[in-house]
Coordinates of C-alpha atoms in Angstrom, one line a residue:
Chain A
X1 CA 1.1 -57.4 94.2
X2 CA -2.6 -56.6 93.3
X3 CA -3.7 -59.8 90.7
X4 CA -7.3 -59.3 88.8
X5 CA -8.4 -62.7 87.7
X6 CA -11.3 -63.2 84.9
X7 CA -12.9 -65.5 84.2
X8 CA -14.1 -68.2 82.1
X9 CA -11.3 -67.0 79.0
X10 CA -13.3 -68.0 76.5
X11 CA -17.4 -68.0 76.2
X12 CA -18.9 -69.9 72.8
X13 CA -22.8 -68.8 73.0
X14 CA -25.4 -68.9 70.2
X15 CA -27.4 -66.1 69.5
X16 CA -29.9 -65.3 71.8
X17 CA -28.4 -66.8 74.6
X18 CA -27.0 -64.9 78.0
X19 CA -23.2 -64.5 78.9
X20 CA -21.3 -63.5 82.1
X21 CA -17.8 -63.2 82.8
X22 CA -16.5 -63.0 86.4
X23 CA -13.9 -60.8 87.7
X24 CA -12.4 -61.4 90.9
X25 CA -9.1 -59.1 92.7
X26 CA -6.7 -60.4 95.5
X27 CA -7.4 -57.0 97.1
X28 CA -9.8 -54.2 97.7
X29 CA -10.5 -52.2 94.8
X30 CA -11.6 -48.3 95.2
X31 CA -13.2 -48.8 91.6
X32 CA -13.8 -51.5 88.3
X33 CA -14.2 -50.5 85.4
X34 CA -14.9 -52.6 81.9
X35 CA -13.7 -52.7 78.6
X36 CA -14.5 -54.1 75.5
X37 CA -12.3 -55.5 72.9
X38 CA -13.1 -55.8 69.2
X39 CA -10.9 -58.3 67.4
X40 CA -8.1 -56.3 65.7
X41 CA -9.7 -53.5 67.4
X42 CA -8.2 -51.8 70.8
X43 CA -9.9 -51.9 74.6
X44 CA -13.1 -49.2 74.4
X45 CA -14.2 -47.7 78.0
X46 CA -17.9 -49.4 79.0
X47 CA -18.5 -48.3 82.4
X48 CA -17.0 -47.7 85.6
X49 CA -18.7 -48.9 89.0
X50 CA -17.4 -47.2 92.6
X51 CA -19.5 -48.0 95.1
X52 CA -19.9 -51.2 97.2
X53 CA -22.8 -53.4 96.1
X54 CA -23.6 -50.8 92.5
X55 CA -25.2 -52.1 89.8
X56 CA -25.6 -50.4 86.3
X57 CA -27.0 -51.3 83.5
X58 CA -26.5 -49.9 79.9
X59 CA -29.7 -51.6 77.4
X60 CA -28.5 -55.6 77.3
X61 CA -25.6 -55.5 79.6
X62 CA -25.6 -55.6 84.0
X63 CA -22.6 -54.8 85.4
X64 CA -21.9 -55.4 89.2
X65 CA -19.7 -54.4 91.9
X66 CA -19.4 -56.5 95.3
X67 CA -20.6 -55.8 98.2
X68 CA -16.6 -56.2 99.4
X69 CA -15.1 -54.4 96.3
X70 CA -13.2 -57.1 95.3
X71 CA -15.2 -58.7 92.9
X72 CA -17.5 -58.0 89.8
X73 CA -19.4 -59.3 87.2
X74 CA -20.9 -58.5 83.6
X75 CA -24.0 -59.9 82.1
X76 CA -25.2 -59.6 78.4
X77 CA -28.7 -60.5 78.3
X78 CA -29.5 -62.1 74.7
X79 CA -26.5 -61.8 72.8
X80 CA -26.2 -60.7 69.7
X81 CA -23.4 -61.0 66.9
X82 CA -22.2 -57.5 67.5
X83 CA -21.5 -58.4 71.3
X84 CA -18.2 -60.6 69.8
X85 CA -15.2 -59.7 71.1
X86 CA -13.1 -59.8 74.4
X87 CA -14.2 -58.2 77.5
X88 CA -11.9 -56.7 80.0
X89 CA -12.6 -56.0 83.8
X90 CA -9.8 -53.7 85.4
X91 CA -9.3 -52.3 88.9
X92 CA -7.4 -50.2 91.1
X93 CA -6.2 -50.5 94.8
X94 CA -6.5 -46.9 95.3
X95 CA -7.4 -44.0 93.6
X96 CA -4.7 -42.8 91.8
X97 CA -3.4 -46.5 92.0
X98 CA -2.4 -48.3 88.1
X99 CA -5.2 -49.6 87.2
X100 CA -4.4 -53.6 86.4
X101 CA -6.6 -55.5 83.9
X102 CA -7.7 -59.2 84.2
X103 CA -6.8 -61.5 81.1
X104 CA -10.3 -61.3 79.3
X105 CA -13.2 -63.1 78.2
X106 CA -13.6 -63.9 74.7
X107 CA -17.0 -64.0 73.3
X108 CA -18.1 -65.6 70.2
X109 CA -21.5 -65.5 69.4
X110 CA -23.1 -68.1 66.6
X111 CA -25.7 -66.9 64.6
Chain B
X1 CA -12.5 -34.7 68.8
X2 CA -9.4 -36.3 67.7
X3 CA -8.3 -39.3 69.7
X4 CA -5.1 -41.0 71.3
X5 CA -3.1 -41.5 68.3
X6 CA 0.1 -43.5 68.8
X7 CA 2.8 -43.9 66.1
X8 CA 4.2 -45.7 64.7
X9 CA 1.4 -48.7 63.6
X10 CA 3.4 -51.2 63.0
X11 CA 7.3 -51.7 63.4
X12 CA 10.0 -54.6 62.8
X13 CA 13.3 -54.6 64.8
X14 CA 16.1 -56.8 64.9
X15 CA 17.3 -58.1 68.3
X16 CA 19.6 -55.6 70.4
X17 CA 18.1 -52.8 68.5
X18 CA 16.3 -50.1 70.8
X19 CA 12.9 -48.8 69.8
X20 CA 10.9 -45.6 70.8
X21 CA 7.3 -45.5 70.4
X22 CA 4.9 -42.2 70.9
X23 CA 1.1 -41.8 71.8
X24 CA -0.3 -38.2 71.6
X25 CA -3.2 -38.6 74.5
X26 CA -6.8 -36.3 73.5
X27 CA -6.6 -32.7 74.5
X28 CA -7.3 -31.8 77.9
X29 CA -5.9 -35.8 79.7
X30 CA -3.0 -35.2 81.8
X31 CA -2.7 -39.1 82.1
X32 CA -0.9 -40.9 80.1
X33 CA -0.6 -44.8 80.8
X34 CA 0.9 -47.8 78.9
X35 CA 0.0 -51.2 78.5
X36 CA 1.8 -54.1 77.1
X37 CA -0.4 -56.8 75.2
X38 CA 0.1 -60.3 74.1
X39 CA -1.9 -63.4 73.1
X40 CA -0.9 -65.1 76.2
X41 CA -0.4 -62.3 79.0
X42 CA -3.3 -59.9 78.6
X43 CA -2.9 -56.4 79.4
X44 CA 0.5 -55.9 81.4
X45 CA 0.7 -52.3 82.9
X46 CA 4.0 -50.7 82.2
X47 CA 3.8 -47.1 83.3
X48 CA 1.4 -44.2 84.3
X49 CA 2.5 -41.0 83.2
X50 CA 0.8 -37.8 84.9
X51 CA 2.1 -34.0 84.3
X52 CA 5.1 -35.1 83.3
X53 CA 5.7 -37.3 86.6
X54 CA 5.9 -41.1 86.5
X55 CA 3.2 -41.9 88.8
X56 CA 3.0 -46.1 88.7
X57 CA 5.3 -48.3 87.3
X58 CA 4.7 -52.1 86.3
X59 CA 6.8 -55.0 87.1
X60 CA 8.7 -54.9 83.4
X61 CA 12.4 -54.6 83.8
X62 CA 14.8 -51.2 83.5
X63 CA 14.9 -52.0 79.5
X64 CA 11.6 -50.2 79.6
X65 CA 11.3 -46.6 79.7
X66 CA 9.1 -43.7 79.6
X67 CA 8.2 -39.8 79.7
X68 CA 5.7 -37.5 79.5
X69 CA 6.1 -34.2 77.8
X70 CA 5.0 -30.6 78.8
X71 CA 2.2 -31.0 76.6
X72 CA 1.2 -34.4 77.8
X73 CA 2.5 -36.7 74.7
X74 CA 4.6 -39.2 75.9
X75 CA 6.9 -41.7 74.7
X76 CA 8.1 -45.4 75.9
X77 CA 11.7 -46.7 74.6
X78 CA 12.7 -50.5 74.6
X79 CA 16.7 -50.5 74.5
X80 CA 18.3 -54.0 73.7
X81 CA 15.1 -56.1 72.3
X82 CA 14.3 -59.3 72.8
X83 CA 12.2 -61.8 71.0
X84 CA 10.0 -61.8 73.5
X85 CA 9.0 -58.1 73.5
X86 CA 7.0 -58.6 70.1
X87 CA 3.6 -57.3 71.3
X88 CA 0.9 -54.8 70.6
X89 CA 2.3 -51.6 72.8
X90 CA -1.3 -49.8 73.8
X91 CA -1.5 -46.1 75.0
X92 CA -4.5 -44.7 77.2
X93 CA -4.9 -41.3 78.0
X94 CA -7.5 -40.1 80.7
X95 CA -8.4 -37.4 83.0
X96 CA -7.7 -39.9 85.7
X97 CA -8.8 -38.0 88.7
X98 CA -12.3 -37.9 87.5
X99 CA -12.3 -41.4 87.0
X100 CA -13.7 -40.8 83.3
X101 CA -11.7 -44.2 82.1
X102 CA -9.5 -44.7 79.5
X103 CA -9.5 -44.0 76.1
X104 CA -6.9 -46.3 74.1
X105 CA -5.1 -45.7 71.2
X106 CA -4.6 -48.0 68.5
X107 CA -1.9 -49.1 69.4
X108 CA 2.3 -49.8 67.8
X109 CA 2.7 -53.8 67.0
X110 CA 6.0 -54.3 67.5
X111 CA 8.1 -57.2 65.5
X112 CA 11.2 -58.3 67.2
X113 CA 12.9 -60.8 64.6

């Protein structure tokens, strides 16, 4: 079945510094979307990318889409100590497919 | 507006019992879906629920059940529970066919002793 694979799983950075986290899916995805996890907190909706190749941006963070649709990526430029947390890619086969997360990067920041 | 709110919070069960947890999605989201999480598996997709239909179901086993209500609430019961089903049970609720993504509730943590 369709398997979303993140990674690194955990990202130690100190302030200041970039961070990506990788998401990669055994098959095509129609879309990707990212979420962000505060700890004790519950998954928050970022963005959603559709087409081949997009790129978005939202102030610090890039997020891209593939030219094949199966992977992705996120980038936080100059992280700061609100950016802690886990960040979640998820995708689905189709539209109206279940939308399967990857396991999550976990971001600390050091002041 | 309000948001998903899922109840109950928190919840301790003894094994064998059955447990049935509810998530009340934002007005207007016909799309109910929920997720099972745990320190060591991630987000594992249990069901999608949409106008009352089951529309995708994850690869938990037949212990784990769902519905969706006229008015769009839903609810997931665990019959016969196991250690290993102590877990933070998340709800989303979403337009889905706009592609808005999901908004999460807060989710039930479930205690299995």
């Amino acid at each position: 079945g369709q398997q979303v694979m993140q990674i690194p799983q955990y990202q130690h950075v100190q302030e200041g510094e970039d961070f990506t986290t990788y998401c990669n899916s055994s098959t095509t995805l129609s879309n990707i979307q990212w979420y962000k996890q505060r700890p004790g907190g519950h998954p928050v909706f970022l963005i959603q990318l559709v087409k081949s190749g997009e790129v978005k941006k939202q102030k610090r963070l890039t997020f891209q889409f593939g030219e094949a649709k199966k992977n992705s990526s996120l980038h936080i430029t100059a992280t700061q100590t609100t950016d802690v947390g886990t960040y979640f890619c998820a995708g689905a086969g189709n539209q109206g497919g279940k939308l399967i997360f990857g396991q999550g990067t976990e971001l600390s920041v050091k002041p | 507006k309000a948001g998903v709110t899922q109840t109950p919070r928190y919840l301790i069960k003894t094994r064998g019992q059955q447990v049935t947890l509810s998530c009340s999605p934002i007005s207007g989201h016909r799309s109910v879906s929920w997720y099972q999480q745990t320190p060591g598996q991630g987000l594992q997709f249990l069901f999608e629920y949409f106008s009352e239909t089951q529309r995708n179901k994850g690869n938990f086993p037949g212990r784990f059940s769902g519905r969706q209500f006229s008015n769009s609430r839903s609810e997931m019961n665990v019959s016969t529970l196991e250690l290993g089903d102590s877990a933070l049970y998340l709800c989303a609720s979403s337009f889905r066919d706009r592609g808005d993504g999901y908004t999460f509730g807060s989710g039930t943590r479930l205690t299995v002793v």
